[in-house]
Coordinates of C-alpha atoms and ligand atoms in Angstrom, one line a residue:
X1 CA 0.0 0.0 0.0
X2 CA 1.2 3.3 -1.2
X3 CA 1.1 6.4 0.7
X4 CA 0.6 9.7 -1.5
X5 CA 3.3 11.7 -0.3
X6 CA 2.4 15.2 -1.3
X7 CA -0.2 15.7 1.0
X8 CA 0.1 16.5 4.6
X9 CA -3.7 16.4 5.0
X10 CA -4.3 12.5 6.8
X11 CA -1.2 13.2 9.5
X12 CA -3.6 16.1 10.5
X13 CA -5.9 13.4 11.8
X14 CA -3.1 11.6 13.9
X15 CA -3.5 12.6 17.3
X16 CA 0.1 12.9 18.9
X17 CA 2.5 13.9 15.5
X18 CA 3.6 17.1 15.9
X19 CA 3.0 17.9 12.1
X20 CA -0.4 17.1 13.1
X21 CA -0.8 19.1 15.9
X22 CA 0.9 21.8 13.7
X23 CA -2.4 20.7 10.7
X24 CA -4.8 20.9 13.3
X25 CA -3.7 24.7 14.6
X26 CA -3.9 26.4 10.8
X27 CA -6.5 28.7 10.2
X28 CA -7.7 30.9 7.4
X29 CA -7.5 34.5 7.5
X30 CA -10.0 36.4 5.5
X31 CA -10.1 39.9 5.1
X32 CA -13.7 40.8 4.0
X33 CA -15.1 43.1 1.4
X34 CA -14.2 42.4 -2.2
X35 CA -16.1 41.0 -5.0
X36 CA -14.8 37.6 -6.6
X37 CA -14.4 38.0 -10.0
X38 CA -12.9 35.3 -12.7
X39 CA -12.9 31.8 -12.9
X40 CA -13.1 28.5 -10.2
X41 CA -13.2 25.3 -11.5
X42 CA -15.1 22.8 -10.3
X43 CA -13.5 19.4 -8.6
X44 CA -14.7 15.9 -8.7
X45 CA -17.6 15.1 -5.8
X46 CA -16.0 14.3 -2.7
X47 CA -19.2 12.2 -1.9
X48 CA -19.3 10.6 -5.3
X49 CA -15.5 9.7 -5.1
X50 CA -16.0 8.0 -1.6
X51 CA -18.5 5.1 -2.7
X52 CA -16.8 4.8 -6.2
X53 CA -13.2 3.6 -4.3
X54 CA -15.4 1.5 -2.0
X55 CA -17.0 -0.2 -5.1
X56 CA -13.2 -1.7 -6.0
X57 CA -13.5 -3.7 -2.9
X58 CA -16.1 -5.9 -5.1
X59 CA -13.7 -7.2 -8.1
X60 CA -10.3 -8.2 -8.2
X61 CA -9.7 -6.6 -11.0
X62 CA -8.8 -3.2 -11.4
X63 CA -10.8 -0.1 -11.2
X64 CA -9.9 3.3 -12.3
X65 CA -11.6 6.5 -11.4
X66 CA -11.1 10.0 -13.0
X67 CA -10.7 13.1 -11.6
X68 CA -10.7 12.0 -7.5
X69 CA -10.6 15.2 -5.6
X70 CA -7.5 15.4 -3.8
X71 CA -8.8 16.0 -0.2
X72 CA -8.2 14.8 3.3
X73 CA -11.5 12.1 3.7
X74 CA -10.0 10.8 -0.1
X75 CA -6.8 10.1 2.1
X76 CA -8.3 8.3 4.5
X77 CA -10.1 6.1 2.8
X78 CA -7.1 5.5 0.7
X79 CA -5.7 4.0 4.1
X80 CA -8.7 1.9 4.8
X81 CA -8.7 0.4 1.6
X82 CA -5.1 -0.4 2.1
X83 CA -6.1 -2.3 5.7
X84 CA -7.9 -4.3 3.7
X85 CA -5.6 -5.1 0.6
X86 CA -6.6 -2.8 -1.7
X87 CA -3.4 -1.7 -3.6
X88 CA -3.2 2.1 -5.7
X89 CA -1.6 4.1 -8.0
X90 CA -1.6 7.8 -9.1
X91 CA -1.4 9.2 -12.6
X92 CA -3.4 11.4 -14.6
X93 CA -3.3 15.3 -13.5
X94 CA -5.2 17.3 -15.0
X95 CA -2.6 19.6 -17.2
X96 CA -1.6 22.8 -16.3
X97 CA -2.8 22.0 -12.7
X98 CA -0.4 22.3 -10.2
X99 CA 0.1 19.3 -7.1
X100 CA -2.6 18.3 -5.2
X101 CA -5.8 18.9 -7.9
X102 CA -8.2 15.9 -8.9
X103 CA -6.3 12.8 -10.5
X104 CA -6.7 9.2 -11.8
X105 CA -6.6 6.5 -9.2
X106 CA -5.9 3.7 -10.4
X107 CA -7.5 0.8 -7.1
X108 CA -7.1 -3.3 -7.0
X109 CA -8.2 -5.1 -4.5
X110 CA -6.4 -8.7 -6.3
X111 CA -7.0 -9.9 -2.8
X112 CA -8.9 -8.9 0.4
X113 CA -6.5 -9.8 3.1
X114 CA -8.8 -8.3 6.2
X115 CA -12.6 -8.4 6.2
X116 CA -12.5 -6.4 9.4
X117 CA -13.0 -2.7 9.5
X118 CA -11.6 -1.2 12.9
X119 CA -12.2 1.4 15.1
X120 CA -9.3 3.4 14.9
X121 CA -9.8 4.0 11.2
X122 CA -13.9 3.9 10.6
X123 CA -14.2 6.3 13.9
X124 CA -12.7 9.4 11.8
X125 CA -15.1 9.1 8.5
X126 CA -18.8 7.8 9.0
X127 CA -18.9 6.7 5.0
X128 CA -16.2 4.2 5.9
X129 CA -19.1 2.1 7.5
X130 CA -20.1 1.4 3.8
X131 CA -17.2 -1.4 3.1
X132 CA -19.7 -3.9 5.0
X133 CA -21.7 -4.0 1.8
X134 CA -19.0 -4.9 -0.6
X135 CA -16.8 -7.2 1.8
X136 CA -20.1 -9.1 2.9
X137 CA -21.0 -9.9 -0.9
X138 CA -17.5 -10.9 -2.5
X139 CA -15.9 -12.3 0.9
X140 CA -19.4 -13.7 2.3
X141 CA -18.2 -11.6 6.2
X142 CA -17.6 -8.5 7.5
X143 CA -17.0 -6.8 10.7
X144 CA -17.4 -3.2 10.6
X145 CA -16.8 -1.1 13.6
X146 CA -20.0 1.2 14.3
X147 CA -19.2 4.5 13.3
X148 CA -19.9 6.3 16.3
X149 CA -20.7 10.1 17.0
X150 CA -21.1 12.6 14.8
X151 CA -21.5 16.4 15.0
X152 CA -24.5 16.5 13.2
X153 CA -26.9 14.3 15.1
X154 CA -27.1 10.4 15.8
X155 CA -26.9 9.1 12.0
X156 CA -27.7 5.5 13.4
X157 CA -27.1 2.5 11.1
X158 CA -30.5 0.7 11.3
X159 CA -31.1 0.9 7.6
X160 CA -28.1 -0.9 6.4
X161 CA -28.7 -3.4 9.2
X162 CA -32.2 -4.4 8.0
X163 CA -31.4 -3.8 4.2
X164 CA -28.7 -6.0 4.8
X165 CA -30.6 -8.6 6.5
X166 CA -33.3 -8.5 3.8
X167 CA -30.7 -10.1 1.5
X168 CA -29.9 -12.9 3.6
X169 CA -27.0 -11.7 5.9
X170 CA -27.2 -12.6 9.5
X171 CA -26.1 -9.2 11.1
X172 CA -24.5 -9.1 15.2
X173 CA -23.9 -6.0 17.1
X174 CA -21.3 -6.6 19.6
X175 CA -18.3 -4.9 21.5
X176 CA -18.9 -1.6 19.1
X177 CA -19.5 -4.1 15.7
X178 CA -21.1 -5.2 13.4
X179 CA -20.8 -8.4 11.9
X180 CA -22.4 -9.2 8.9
X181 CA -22.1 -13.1 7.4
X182 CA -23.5 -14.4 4.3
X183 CA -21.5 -17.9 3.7
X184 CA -23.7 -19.3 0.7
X185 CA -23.8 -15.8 -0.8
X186 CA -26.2 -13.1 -0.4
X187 CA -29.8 -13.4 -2.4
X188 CA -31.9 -11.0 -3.9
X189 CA -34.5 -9.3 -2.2
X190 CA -37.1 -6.4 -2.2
X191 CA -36.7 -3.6 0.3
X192 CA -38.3 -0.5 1.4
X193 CA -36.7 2.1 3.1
X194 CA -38.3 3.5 5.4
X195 CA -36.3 6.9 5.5
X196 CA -34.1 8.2 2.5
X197 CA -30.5 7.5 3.2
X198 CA -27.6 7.9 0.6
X199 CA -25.0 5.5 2.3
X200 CA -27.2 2.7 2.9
X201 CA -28.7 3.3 -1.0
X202 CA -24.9 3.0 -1.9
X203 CA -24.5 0.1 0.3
X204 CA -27.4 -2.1 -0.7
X205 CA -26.4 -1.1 -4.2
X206 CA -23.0 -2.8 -3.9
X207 CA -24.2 -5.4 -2.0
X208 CA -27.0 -7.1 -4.3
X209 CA -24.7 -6.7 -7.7
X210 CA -23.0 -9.4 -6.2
X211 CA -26.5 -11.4 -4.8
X212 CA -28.0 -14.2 -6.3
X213 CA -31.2 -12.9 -8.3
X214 CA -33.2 -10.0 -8.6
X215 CA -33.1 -7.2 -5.7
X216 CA -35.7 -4.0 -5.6
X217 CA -35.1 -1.4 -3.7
X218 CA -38.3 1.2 -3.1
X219 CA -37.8 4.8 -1.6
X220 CA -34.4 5.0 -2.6
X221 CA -31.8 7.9 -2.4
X222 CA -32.2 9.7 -6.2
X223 CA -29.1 11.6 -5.4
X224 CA -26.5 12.4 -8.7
X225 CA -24.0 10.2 -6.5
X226 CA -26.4 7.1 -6.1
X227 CA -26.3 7.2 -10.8
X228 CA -22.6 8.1 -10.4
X229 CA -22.3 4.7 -8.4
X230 CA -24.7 2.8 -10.5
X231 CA -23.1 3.9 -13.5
X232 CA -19.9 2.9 -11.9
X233 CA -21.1 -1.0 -11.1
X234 CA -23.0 -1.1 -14.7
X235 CA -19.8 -0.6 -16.2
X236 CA -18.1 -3.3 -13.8
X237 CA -20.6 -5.7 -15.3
X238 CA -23.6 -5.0 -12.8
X239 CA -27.4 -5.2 -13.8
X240 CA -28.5 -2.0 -12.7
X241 CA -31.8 0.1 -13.9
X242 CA -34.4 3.0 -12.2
X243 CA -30.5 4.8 -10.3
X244 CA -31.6 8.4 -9.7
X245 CA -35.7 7.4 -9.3
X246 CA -37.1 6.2 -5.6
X247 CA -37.1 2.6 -7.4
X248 CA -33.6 0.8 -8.1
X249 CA -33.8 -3.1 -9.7
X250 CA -30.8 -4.7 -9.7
X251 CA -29.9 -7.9 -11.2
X252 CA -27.3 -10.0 -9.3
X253 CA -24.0 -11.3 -11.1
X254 CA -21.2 -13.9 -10.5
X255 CA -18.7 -11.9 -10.5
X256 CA -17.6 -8.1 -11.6
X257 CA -14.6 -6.8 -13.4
X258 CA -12.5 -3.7 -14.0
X259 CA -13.8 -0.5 -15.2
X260 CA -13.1 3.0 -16.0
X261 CA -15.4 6.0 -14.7
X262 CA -15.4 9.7 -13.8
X263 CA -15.8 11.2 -10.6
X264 CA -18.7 13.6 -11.2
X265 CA -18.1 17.3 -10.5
X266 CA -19.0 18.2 -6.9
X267 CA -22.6 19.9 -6.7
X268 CA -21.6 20.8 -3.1
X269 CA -18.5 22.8 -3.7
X270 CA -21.1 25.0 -6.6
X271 CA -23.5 25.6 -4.6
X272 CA -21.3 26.4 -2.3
X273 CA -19.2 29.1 -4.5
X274 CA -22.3 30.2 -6.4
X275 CA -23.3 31.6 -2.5
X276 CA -20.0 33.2 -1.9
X277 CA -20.1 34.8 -5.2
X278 CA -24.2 36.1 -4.6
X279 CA -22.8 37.2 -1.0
X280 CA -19.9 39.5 -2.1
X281 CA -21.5 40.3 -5.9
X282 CA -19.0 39.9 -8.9
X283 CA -18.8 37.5 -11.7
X284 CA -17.6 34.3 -11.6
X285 CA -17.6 31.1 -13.8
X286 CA -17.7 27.7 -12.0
X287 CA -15.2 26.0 -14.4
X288 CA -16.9 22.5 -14.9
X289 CA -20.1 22.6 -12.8
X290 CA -23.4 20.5 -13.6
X291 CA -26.2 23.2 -13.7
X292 CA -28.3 19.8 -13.9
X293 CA -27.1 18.1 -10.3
X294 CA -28.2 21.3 -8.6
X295 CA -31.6 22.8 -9.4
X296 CA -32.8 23.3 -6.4
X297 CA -30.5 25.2 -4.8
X298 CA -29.1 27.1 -7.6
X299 CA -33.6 28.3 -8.7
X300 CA -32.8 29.8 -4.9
X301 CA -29.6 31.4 -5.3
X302 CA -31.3 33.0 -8.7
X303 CA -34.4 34.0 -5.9
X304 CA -31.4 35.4 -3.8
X305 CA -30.8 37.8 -6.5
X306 CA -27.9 36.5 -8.3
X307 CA -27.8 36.1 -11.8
X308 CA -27.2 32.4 -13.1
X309 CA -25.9 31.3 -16.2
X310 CA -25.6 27.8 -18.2
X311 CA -22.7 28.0 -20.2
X312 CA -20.8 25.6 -22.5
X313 CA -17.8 24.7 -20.1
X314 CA -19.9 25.6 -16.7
X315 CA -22.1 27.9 -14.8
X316 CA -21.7 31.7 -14.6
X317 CA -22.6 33.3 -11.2
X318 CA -23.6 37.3 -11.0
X319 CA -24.6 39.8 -8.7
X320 CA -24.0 43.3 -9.2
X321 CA -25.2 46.1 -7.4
X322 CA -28.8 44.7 -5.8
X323 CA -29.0 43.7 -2.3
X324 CA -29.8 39.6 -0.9
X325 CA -33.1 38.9 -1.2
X326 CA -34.8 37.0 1.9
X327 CA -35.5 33.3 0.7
X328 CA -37.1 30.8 2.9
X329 CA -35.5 27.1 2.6
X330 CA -36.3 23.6 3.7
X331 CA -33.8 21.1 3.1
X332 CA -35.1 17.5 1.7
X333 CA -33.6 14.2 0.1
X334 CA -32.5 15.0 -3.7
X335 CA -34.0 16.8 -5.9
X336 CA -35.0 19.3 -3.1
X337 CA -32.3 21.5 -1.6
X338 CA -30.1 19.8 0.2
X339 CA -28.6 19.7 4.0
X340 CA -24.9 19.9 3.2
X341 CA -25.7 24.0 1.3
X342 CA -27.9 24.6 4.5
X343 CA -25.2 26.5 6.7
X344 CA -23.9 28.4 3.3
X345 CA -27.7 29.3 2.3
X346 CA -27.8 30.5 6.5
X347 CA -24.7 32.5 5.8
X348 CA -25.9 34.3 2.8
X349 CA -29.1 35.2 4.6
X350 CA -27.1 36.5 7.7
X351 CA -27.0 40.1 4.5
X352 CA -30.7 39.7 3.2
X353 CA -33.3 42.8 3.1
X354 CA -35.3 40.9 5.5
X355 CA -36.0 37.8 7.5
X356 CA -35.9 34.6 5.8
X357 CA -36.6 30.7 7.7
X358 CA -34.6 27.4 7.2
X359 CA -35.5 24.3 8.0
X360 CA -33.9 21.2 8.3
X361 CA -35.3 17.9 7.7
X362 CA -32.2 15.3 7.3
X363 CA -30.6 16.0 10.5
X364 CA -31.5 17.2 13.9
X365 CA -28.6 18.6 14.7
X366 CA -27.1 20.7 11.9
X367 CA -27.4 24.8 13.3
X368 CA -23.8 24.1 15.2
X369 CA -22.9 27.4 12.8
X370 CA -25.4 29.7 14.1
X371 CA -23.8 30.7 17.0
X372 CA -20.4 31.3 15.0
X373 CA -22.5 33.6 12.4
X374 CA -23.9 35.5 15.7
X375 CA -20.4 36.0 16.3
X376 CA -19.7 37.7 13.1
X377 CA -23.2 40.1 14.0
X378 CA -25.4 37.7 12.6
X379 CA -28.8 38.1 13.8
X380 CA -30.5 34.2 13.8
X381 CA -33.2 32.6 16.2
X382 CA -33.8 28.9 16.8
X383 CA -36.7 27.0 17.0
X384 CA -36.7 24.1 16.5
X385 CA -35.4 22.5 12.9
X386 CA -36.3 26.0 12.0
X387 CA -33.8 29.1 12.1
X388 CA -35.1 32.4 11.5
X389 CA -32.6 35.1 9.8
X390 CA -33.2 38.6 10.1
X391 CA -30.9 40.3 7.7
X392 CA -28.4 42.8 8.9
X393 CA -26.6 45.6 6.8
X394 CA -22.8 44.5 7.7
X395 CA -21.1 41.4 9.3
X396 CA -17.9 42.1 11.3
X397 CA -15.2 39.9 11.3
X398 CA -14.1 37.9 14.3
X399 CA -12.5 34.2 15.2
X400 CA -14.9 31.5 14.7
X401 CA -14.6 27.7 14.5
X402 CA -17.0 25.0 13.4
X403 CA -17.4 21.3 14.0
X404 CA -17.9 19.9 10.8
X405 CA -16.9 20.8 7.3
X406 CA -20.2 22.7 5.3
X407 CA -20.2 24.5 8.7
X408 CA -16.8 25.6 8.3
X409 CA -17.1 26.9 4.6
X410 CA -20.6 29.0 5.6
X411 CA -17.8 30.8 7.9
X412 CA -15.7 31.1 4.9
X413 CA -18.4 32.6 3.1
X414 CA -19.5 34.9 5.8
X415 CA -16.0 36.2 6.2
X416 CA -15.5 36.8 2.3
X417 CA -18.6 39.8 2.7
X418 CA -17.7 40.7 6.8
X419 CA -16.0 43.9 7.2
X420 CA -12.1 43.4 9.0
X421 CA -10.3 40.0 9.5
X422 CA -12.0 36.8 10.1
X423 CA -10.1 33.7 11.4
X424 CA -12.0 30.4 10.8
X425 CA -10.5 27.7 13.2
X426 CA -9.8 23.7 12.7
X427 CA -9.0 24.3 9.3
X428 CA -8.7 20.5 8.7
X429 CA -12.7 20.2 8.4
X430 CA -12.4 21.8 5.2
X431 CA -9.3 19.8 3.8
X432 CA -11.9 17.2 4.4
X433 CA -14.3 18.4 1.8
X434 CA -13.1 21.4 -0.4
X435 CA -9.8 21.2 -2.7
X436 CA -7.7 24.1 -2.6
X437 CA -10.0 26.3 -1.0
X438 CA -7.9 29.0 -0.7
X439 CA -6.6 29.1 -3.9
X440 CA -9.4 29.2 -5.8
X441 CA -11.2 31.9 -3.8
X442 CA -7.8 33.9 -4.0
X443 CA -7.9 33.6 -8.1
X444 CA -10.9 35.6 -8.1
X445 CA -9.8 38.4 -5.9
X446 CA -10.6 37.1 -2.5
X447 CA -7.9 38.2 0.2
X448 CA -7.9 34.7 1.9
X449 CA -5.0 32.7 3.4
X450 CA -3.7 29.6 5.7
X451 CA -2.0 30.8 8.6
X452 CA 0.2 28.6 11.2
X453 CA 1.5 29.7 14.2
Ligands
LIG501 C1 -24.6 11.4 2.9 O1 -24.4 11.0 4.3 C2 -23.5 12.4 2.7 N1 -22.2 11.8 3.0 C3 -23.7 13.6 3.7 O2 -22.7 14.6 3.4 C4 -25.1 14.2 3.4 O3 -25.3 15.2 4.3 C5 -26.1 13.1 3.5 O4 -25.8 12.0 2.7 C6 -27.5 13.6 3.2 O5 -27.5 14.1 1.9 C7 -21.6 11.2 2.0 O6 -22.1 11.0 0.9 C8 -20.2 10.7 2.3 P1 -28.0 9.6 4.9 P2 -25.2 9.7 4.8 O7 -27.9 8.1 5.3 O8 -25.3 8.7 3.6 C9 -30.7 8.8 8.8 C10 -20.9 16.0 4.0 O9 -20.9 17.1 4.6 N2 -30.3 7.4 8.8 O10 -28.7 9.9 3.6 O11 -24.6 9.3 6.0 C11 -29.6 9.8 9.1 O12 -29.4 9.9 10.5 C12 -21.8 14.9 4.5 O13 -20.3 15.8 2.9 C13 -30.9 6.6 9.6 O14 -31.8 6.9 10.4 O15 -26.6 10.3 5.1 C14 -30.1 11.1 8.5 O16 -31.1 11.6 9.4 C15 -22.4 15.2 5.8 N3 -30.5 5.2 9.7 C16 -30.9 10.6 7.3 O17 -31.1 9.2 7.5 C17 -29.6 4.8 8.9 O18 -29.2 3.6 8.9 C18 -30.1 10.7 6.0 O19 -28.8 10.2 6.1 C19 -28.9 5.7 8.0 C20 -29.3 7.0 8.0

């Protein structure tokens, strides 16, 4: 198992190094008040990328992804992979792109030499939970570690527990895992979720390609990664149809092969730009963007009062002049708008010409960044899943931190359009999920930079 050596970003997560320590004290200075103007380009989906290099687990021979974001939770899963035999290689940058952008991975996993997933490693990313599906289908066991806490909300694992089940796998919980055995094989079945849930769509998804007849799964996740994956296991010689509609049919196979797919570009990260952009006005093309993967939140960005733009190589971003129009939100499973732009929608409200509501349906716990927008003179009231922004004239800058990574960049955002210095805090939540934040922002005029002590 290779280690990719030009990236500091895993050590961060190694309590104890002192190049960790040093990782976990950066911070990123922003000093508020210009427009972003030029061009960003879009990187592959961080949660596309993560099931795609879980899928290798389920053939021996080799599967290559294109453009794999370079970023921190990439890096770890690199490292579980590795744990359990899954052997990489690099190649493929885009050209003209400097170290550390999106690249061609290249995974094998000839042979599994560990069907056990452990605590130390599945504690620091909740989506490396999802081997159990894969390992339990090719390998016929599995013992996963339960994922544990999270900082926004409980995010139990009863669905992939009883979807699991439903194709034949006798599941145990014990000592802090979960053991899932399927010795003759697991066998189609048809299941119903009861709640939307992308990981355990992936999961069962991975799973039955490998099960003995036909699986359907109703009230499934219709998210762009759930096709991305499909796509992904279609071209690995899986039976898939009805990816990206609440009703997935797969057909089980013997065995799948090697493939080639692209990692598709991260709906997240544009949503998330197109709100910095309508926050500070200017003009700015996201390099690569799907207007498609993003409807939703980009019709409310365009109800914002920014101007938005299909073009040929991405989607233009304008706001000149007008104030932030007051837009109420409520996040939902895909198509509607979805949780992980919630915080950046909250911070572009924080400037509206009036009071706007967002509400939260996928998790009970995600407003951990409305007490760090109050800091900045945000003016936001909780009740329940609900928060109620009354826009103010001017954000000032202060320090702020957040506890997970959409959190973090709403900060970002917030300190882009906040008059004086802002300093956002455990930086290494957005190494997690954005690739060369800085950069990027700093091409189009932002005054933005990484600071260590
Ligand atoms: C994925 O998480 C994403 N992560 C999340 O992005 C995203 O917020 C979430 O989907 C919703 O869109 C990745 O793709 C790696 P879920 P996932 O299962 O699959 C409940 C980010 O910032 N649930 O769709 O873990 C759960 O508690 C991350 O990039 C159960 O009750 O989310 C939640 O309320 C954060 N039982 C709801 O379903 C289960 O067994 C949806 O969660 C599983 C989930």
């Amino acid at each position: 198992m290779k280690r990719i050596s030009d990236s500091g970003y895993w050590i961060a997560h190694q309590a104890g190094t002192d190049s960790g320590k040093a990782l976990v004290m950066d911070r990123i200075r922003i000093t508020g008040g210009n427009e972003l103007n030029g061009v960003i380009p879009i990187s592959g989906a961080k949660n596309a990328a993560l099931p795609l290099m879980i899928a290798a687990l389920l053939t021996s021979e080799t599967l290559t992804l294109e453009n794999v974001p370079h970023l921190a939770d990439v890096e770890q899963l690199i490292r579980i992979l590795g744990n359990h035999g899954v052997d990489y290689s690099v190649n493929g940058r885009r050209r003209s792109q400097g170290k550390g952008y999106s690249r061609t991975i290249h995974f094998t996993a000839g042979n599994i030499v560990d069907t056990t997933a452990p605590y130390e490693l599945v504690s620091r990313m909740r989506a490396s939970f999802w081997v159990i599906g894969p390992l339990v289908a090719r390998m016929g066991t599995a013992k996963v570690s339960l994922p544990g806490g999270c900082a926004i909300g409980t995010r139990p694992v009863d669905l992939f527990i009883d979807g699991l089940r439903a194709l034949g796998a006798e599941i145990d919980i014990e000592s802090g895992y979960v053991t899932a055995n399927a010795k003759a094989g697991l066998r189609g079945a048809r299941f119903v979720f009861p709640k939307v849930s992308v990981g355990a769509t992936h999961v069962l998804m991975m799973a039955a390609s490998l099960a003995r007849g036909e699986t359907v799964l109703e009230n499934a996740a219709r998210e762009p990664e759930v096709v991305n994956l499909a796509d992904c296991l279609n071209a690995m010689g899986a039976k898939i149809s009805g990816a990206g509609s609440p009703t997935i049919t797969i057909e089980g196979v013997e065995k799948l092969g090697g493939a080639q797919i692209e990692v598709i570009p991260d709906r997240i990260e544009t949503g998330t730009y197109a709100m910095a952009v309508a926050m500070t006005g200017g003009d700015v093309l996201l390099e690569g963007a799907r207007a498609d993967l993003l409807h939703a939140a980009l019709g409310k960005i365009a109800e914002a009062g920014a101007e938005i733009t299909e073009t040929d190589t991405g989607i233009r971003v304008r706001r000149n002049g007008n104030g932030i129009r007051p837009v109420d939100v409520v996040t939902e499973p895909y198509p509607g708008f979805p949780t992980d732009l919630q915080a950046q929608f909250m911070a572009l409200m924080t400037r509206a010409n009036g009071d706007s509501h967002i509400t939260e349906t996928i998790f009970e716990n995600r407003f951990m960044h409305v007490q760090e927008l109050a800091r900045l003179g945000a003016e936001i009231s909780l009740s329940g899943q609900t928060a109620t922004v009354h826009g103010v004239d001017e954000l000032e800058g202060a320090q702020v931190m957040a506890t997970d990574l959409r959190a973090s960049v709403s900060l970002v955002i917030a300190g882009l359009a906040a008059k004086g210095v802002t300093e956002v805090n455990r930086v290494y939540h957005l190494d997690r999920g954005f690739e060369r934040l800085e950069e990027k922002l700093t091409g189009c005029g932002a005054m933005i930079e990484r600071v260590s002590d």
